[in-house]
């Protein structure tokens, strides 16, 4: 089997509500889909949920956009992959890394499409190419963006009633507001729900973060995600509070995880398919995290059903990714039964992901296990 053709499709999905976090300057859902065709008629799909304002600590990795994804894939990566075996994923990563430095989101989109194509050709789910299924039910952490506290409380009540067991709150702009938000959500959700806060590097100093976290501890936080920017500042926070600290913006590559461990800058790693450059490399990030004793969840950028399917195969196949995952419950229009894990009012896939009592169930169909709705792909195309 050989790769015959690769195309990129920029899309925009409509959102269920505005989903905002500190530092986000662009709507979610304006992403690029990639389609890999092989000479035996197999088609693999991947996604680059690129954000221009998402680039690691101190702009270490730069932002990407649907347009940079298209340029890097169409003009540089696709020519280096055409004619090669889509199952040779490790070798293809080495070829991509020689062709252009960086651009992990463009490479991740191709990586997902390769796993999809390889899995379909071999008749196995992508997780079987990633070490096998460790868990089929992925616990969903429902993310509540920056919004009025009353609205956040209302959404928390509803998703708890729909079975959600972990609620993630976006914060990082005003510490007093975040403490009040956590107090109100704990009051509304009761003791059985886990609460996490993601500051997206927003607190202006380690001391601001430390004081805010200490004030929240009365209401029990499962962890605080990326309170500040940079490993030294993260370490100051992580060694000063009882609450575990998660590294997200600070944790892209296997080397980042090693540095985090050496500096004691976090207790938990936010594992992505995209930050390291795809599923293949995410497995190495997870391996380093496991080796140095850091727990993980699978986090993401509110992908469409395509990229989200890849996230689910990562969570399914990675033992150390045991915490509630910020994976959507990808659902096409007209099929939603509630709002738990739902951020878009439509999706690019034919069937909704199965959701049961706070868990999304990973498909056992070949490849990424999704059927892409090609009419929806045309409808939401933006170029
Ligand atoms: Mg985060």
PDB file of C-alpha atoms in Angstrom, residues 221-382:
ATOM      1  CA  UNK A 221      -9.748  20.872  43.816  1.00  0.00           C
ATOM      2  CA  UNK A 222      -8.649  17.694  42.062  1.00  0.00           C
ATOM      3  CA  UNK A 223      -5.861  19.760  40.489  1.00  0.00           C
ATOM      4  CA  UNK A 224      -4.980  23.254  39.239  1.00  0.00           C
ATOM      5  CA  UNK A 225      -3.944  23.347  35.584  1.00  0.00           C
ATOM      6  CA  UNK A 226      -1.128  25.610  34.357  1.00  0.00           C
ATOM      7  CA  UNK A 227      -1.507  28.460  36.865  1.00  0.00           C
ATOM      8  CA  UNK A 228       1.505  30.410  35.547  1.00  0.00           C
ATOM      9  CA  UNK A 229       3.962  30.524  32.650  1.00  0.00           C
ATOM     10  CA  UNK A 230       7.367  28.855  32.737  1.00  0.00           C
ATOM     11  CA  UNK A 231       8.836  25.929  34.659  1.00  0.00           C
ATOM     12  CA  UNK A 232      10.509  27.941  37.439  1.00  0.00           C
ATOM     13  CA  UNK A 233       7.257  29.743  38.239  1.00  0.00           C
ATOM     14  CA  UNK A 234       5.314  26.460  37.971  1.00  0.00           C
ATOM     15  CA  UNK A 235       7.778  24.825  40.375  1.00  0.00           C
ATOM     16  CA  UNK A 236       7.347  27.637  42.891  1.00  0.00           C
ATOM     17  CA  UNK A 237       3.581  27.056  42.851  1.00  0.00           C
ATOM     18  CA  UNK A 238       3.777  23.251  42.773  1.00  0.00           C
ATOM     19  CA  UNK A 239       6.063  23.077  45.811  1.00  0.00           C
ATOM     20  CA  UNK A 240       3.978  25.603  47.821  1.00  0.00           C
ATOM     21  CA  UNK A 241       0.448  24.154  47.697  1.00  0.00           C
ATOM     22  CA  UNK A 242      -1.176  20.838  48.640  1.00  0.00           C
ATOM     23  CA  UNK A 243      -3.296  20.741  45.463  1.00  0.00           C
ATOM     24  CA  UNK A 244      -1.649  18.847  42.589  1.00  0.00           C
ATOM     25  CA  UNK A 245      -0.528  21.042  39.688  1.00  0.00           C
ATOM     26  CA  UNK A 246      -1.015  20.041  36.040  1.00  0.00           C
ATOM     27  CA  UNK A 247       1.310  21.223  33.265  1.00  0.00           C
ATOM     28  CA  UNK A 248      -0.402  21.871  29.917  1.00  0.00           C
ATOM     29  CA  UNK A 249       1.161  24.815  28.036  1.00  0.00           C
ATOM     30  CA  UNK A 250       4.507  23.737  29.611  1.00  0.00           C
ATOM     31  CA  UNK A 251       4.185  20.112  28.412  1.00  0.00           C
ATOM     32  CA  UNK A 252       4.479  19.475  24.674  1.00  0.00           C
ATOM     33  CA  UNK A 253       7.370  17.087  24.061  1.00  0.00           C
ATOM     34  CA  UNK A 254       9.026  14.132  25.832  1.00  0.00           C
ATOM     35  CA  UNK A 255      11.910  16.485  26.701  1.00  0.00           C
ATOM     36  CA  UNK A 256       9.445  18.910  28.334  1.00  0.00           C
ATOM     37  CA  UNK A 257       8.221  16.126  30.604  1.00  0.00           C
ATOM     38  CA  UNK A 258      11.786  15.297  31.596  1.00  0.00           C
ATOM     39  CA  UNK A 259      12.428  18.991  32.428  1.00  0.00           C
ATOM     40  CA  UNK A 260       9.166  19.234  34.407  1.00  0.00           C
ATOM     41  CA  UNK A 261      10.189  16.207  36.470  1.00  0.00           C
ATOM     42  CA  UNK A 262      13.700  17.547  37.115  1.00  0.00           C
ATOM     43  CA  UNK A 263      12.355  20.935  38.230  1.00  0.00           C
ATOM     44  CA  UNK A 264       9.400  19.457  40.158  1.00  0.00           C
ATOM     45  CA  UNK A 265       7.234  21.875  38.163  1.00  0.00           C
ATOM     46  CA  UNK A 266       4.062  19.737  38.104  1.00  0.00           C
ATOM     47  CA  UNK A 267       2.409  16.590  39.451  1.00  0.00           C
ATOM     48  CA  UNK A 268       0.222  15.823  36.436  1.00  0.00           C
ATOM     49  CA  UNK A 269       0.703  16.101  32.671  1.00  0.00           C
ATOM     50  CA  UNK A 270      -1.917  17.228  30.163  1.00  0.00           C
ATOM     51  CA  UNK A 271      -1.305  14.747  27.346  1.00  0.00           C
ATOM     52  CA  UNK A 272      -2.354  15.789  23.838  1.00  0.00           C
ATOM     53  CA  UNK A 273      -2.355  14.037  20.487  1.00  0.00           C
ATOM     54  CA  UNK A 274      -1.347  17.294  18.825  1.00  0.00           C
ATOM     55  CA  UNK A 275       1.263  19.067  20.996  1.00  0.00           C
ATOM     56  CA  UNK A 276       3.966  16.408  20.425  1.00  0.00           C
ATOM     57  CA  UNK A 277       3.000  16.021  16.735  1.00  0.00           C
ATOM     58  CA  UNK A 278       0.631  13.032  16.677  1.00  0.00           C
ATOM     59  CA  UNK A 279      -0.344   9.769  18.349  1.00  0.00           C
ATOM     60  CA  UNK A 280       3.017   8.123  17.701  1.00  0.00           C
ATOM     61  CA  UNK A 281       4.911  10.829  19.606  1.00  0.00           C
ATOM     62  CA  UNK A 282       2.216  11.242  22.261  1.00  0.00           C
ATOM     63  CA  UNK A 283       2.943   7.656  23.293  1.00  0.00           C
ATOM     64  CA  UNK A 284       6.542   8.702  24.052  1.00  0.00           C
ATOM     65  CA  UNK A 285       5.340  11.693  26.087  1.00  0.00           C
ATOM     66  CA  UNK A 286       3.141   9.297  28.070  1.00  0.00           C
ATOM     67  CA  UNK A 287       6.026   6.855  28.495  1.00  0.00           C
ATOM     68  CA  UNK A 288       8.305   9.540  29.959  1.00  0.00           C
ATOM     69  CA  UNK A 289       5.504  10.771  32.238  1.00  0.00           C
ATOM     70  CA  UNK A 290       4.919   7.224  33.459  1.00  0.00           C
ATOM     71  CA  UNK A 291       8.648   6.663  33.976  1.00  0.00           C
ATOM     72  CA  UNK A 292       9.027   9.770  36.152  1.00  0.00           C
ATOM     73  CA  UNK A 293       5.814   9.125  38.089  1.00  0.00           C
ATOM     74  CA  UNK A 294       3.571  11.843  36.660  1.00  0.00           C
ATOM     75  CA  UNK A 295      -0.099  11.031  36.060  1.00  0.00           C
ATOM     76  CA  UNK A 296      -1.878  12.208  32.884  1.00  0.00           C
ATOM     77  CA  UNK A 297      -5.224  12.902  31.360  1.00  0.00           C
ATOM     78  CA  UNK A 298      -5.916  13.412  27.666  1.00  0.00           C
ATOM     79  CA  UNK A 299      -6.668  17.042  26.943  1.00  0.00           C
ATOM     80  CA  UNK A 300      -7.285  18.821  23.685  1.00  0.00           C
ATOM     81  CA  UNK A 301      -8.454  21.872  21.788  1.00  0.00           C
ATOM     82  CA  UNK A 302     -12.139  20.918  21.469  1.00  0.00           C
ATOM     83  CA  UNK A 303     -11.528  18.944  18.289  1.00  0.00           C
ATOM     84  CA  UNK A 304     -14.218  17.925  15.808  1.00  0.00           C
ATOM     85  CA  UNK A 305     -15.181  14.242  15.754  1.00  0.00           C
ATOM     86  CA  UNK A 306     -12.104  13.490  13.615  1.00  0.00           C
ATOM     87  CA  UNK A 307      -9.379  14.742  15.949  1.00  0.00           C
ATOM     88  CA  UNK A 308     -11.444  13.725  18.946  1.00  0.00           C
ATOM     89  CA  UNK A 309     -11.498  10.115  17.707  1.00  0.00           C
ATOM     90  CA  UNK A 310      -7.687  10.195  17.755  1.00  0.00           C
ATOM     91  CA  UNK A 311      -7.777  11.554  21.316  1.00  0.00           C
ATOM     92  CA  UNK A 312     -10.029   8.677  22.351  1.00  0.00           C
ATOM     93  CA  UNK A 313      -7.687   6.054  20.871  1.00  0.00           C
ATOM     94  CA  UNK A 314      -4.824   7.700  22.787  1.00  0.00           C
ATOM     95  CA  UNK A 315      -6.792   7.613  26.047  1.00  0.00           C
ATOM     96  CA  UNK A 316      -7.956   4.044  25.360  1.00  0.00           C
ATOM     97  CA  UNK A 317      -4.432   2.723  24.787  1.00  0.00           C
ATOM     98  CA  UNK A 318      -2.484   4.658  27.453  1.00  0.00           C
ATOM     99  CA  UNK A 319      -2.646   3.279  30.990  1.00  0.00           C
ATOM    100  CA  UNK A 320      -1.108   6.362  32.628  1.00  0.00           C
ATOM    101  CA  UNK A 321      -3.846   8.631  31.159  1.00  0.00           C
ATOM    102  CA  UNK A 322      -6.188   7.701  33.977  1.00  0.00           C
ATOM    103  CA  UNK A 323      -7.739  11.070  34.877  1.00  0.00           C
ATOM    104  CA  UNK A 324     -10.914  12.558  33.389  1.00  0.00           C
ATOM    105  CA  UNK A 325     -10.234  13.573  29.799  1.00  0.00           C
ATOM    106  CA  UNK A 326     -11.286  16.833  28.156  1.00  0.00           C
ATOM    107  CA  UNK A 327     -12.591  14.998  25.114  1.00  0.00           C
ATOM    108  CA  UNK A 328     -15.838  16.153  23.513  1.00  0.00           C
ATOM    109  CA  UNK A 329     -18.793  13.826  23.063  1.00  0.00           C
ATOM    110  CA  UNK A 330     -18.769  14.520  19.316  1.00  0.00           C
ATOM    111  CA  UNK A 331     -22.373  14.628  18.113  1.00  0.00           C
ATOM    112  CA  UNK A 332     -23.906  15.640  14.765  1.00  0.00           C
ATOM    113  CA  UNK A 333     -26.899  18.036  14.651  1.00  0.00           C
ATOM    114  CA  UNK A 334     -30.196  16.563  15.781  1.00  0.00           C
ATOM    115  CA  UNK A 335     -28.629  13.684  17.726  1.00  0.00           C
ATOM    116  CA  UNK A 336     -27.700  15.408  21.004  1.00  0.00           C
ATOM    117  CA  UNK A 337     -29.489  14.099  24.096  1.00  0.00           C
ATOM    118  CA  UNK A 338     -27.954  16.700  26.418  1.00  0.00           C
ATOM    119  CA  UNK A 339     -24.953  19.022  26.696  1.00  0.00           C
ATOM    120  CA  UNK A 340     -22.390  16.870  28.546  1.00  0.00           C
ATOM    121  CA  UNK A 341     -19.157  17.061  26.548  1.00  0.00           C
ATOM    122  CA  UNK A 342     -20.887  18.898  23.690  1.00  0.00           C
ATOM    123  CA  UNK A 343     -19.333  22.139  22.440  1.00  0.00           C
ATOM    124  CA  UNK A 344     -20.579  22.233  18.822  1.00  0.00           C
ATOM    125  CA  UNK A 345     -24.115  22.260  17.440  1.00  0.00           C
ATOM    126  CA  UNK A 346     -23.057  19.939  14.600  1.00  0.00           C
ATOM    127  CA  UNK A 347     -20.105  17.731  13.670  1.00  0.00           C
ATOM    128  CA  UNK A 348     -18.345  16.184  10.663  1.00  0.00           C
ATOM    129  CA  UNK A 349     -19.138  12.575  11.572  1.00  0.00           C
ATOM    130  CA  UNK A 350     -22.196  10.467  10.715  1.00  0.00           C
ATOM    131  CA  UNK A 351     -22.754   8.853  14.126  1.00  0.00           C
ATOM    132  CA  UNK A 352     -22.487  10.461  17.565  1.00  0.00           C
ATOM    133  CA  UNK A 353     -19.918   9.013  19.937  1.00  0.00           C
ATOM    134  CA  UNK A 354     -21.566   6.699  22.455  1.00  0.00           C
ATOM    135  CA  UNK A 355     -21.948   8.364  25.865  1.00  0.00           C
ATOM    136  CA  UNK A 356     -22.974   6.575  29.064  1.00  0.00           C
ATOM    137  CA  UNK A 357     -23.135   8.114  32.526  1.00  0.00           C
ATOM    138  CA  UNK A 358     -20.061  10.334  32.269  1.00  0.00           C
ATOM    139  CA  UNK A 359     -18.029   8.110  29.952  1.00  0.00           C
ATOM    140  CA  UNK A 360     -17.521   8.158  26.198  1.00  0.00           C
ATOM    141  CA  UNK A 361     -17.186   4.699  24.701  1.00  0.00           C
ATOM    142  CA  UNK A 362     -14.373   4.133  22.201  1.00  0.00           C
ATOM    143  CA  UNK A 363     -15.414   2.570  18.902  1.00  0.00           C
ATOM    144  CA  UNK A 364     -13.908  -0.823  18.001  1.00  0.00           C
ATOM    145  CA  UNK A 365     -14.283  -0.233  14.256  1.00  0.00           C
ATOM    146  CA  UNK A 366     -11.100  -0.156  12.126  1.00  0.00           C
ATOM    147  CA  UNK A 367      -8.854   2.904  12.043  1.00  0.00           C
ATOM    148  CA  UNK A 368     -10.143   5.867  14.041  1.00  0.00           C
ATOM    149  CA  UNK A 369     -13.559   4.173  14.024  1.00  0.00           C
ATOM    150  CA  UNK A 370     -15.491   7.096  12.538  1.00  0.00           C
ATOM    151  CA  UNK A 371     -17.416   7.643   9.325  1.00  0.00           C
ATOM    152  CA  UNK A 372     -16.903  11.189   8.059  1.00  0.00           C
ATOM    153  CA  UNK A 373     -19.979  12.870   6.571  1.00  0.00           C
ATOM    154  CA  UNK A 374     -18.566  14.194   3.276  1.00  0.00           C
ATOM    155  CA  UNK A 375     -21.578  16.479   2.737  1.00  0.00           C
ATOM    156  CA  UNK A 376     -20.942  18.123   6.120  1.00  0.00           C
ATOM    157  CA  UNK A 377     -17.277  18.454   5.226  1.00  0.00           C
ATOM    158  CA  UNK A 378     -18.314  20.350   2.063  1.00  0.00           C
ATOM    159  CA  UNK A 379     -20.893  22.400   3.978  1.00  0.00           C
ATOM    160  CA  UNK A 380     -18.448  23.572   6.664  1.00  0.00           C
ATOM    161  CA  UNK A 381     -15.512  24.104   4.322  1.00  0.00           C
ATOM    162  CA  UNK A 382     -14.352  27.733   4.470  1.00  0.00           C
TER     163      UNK A 382
END
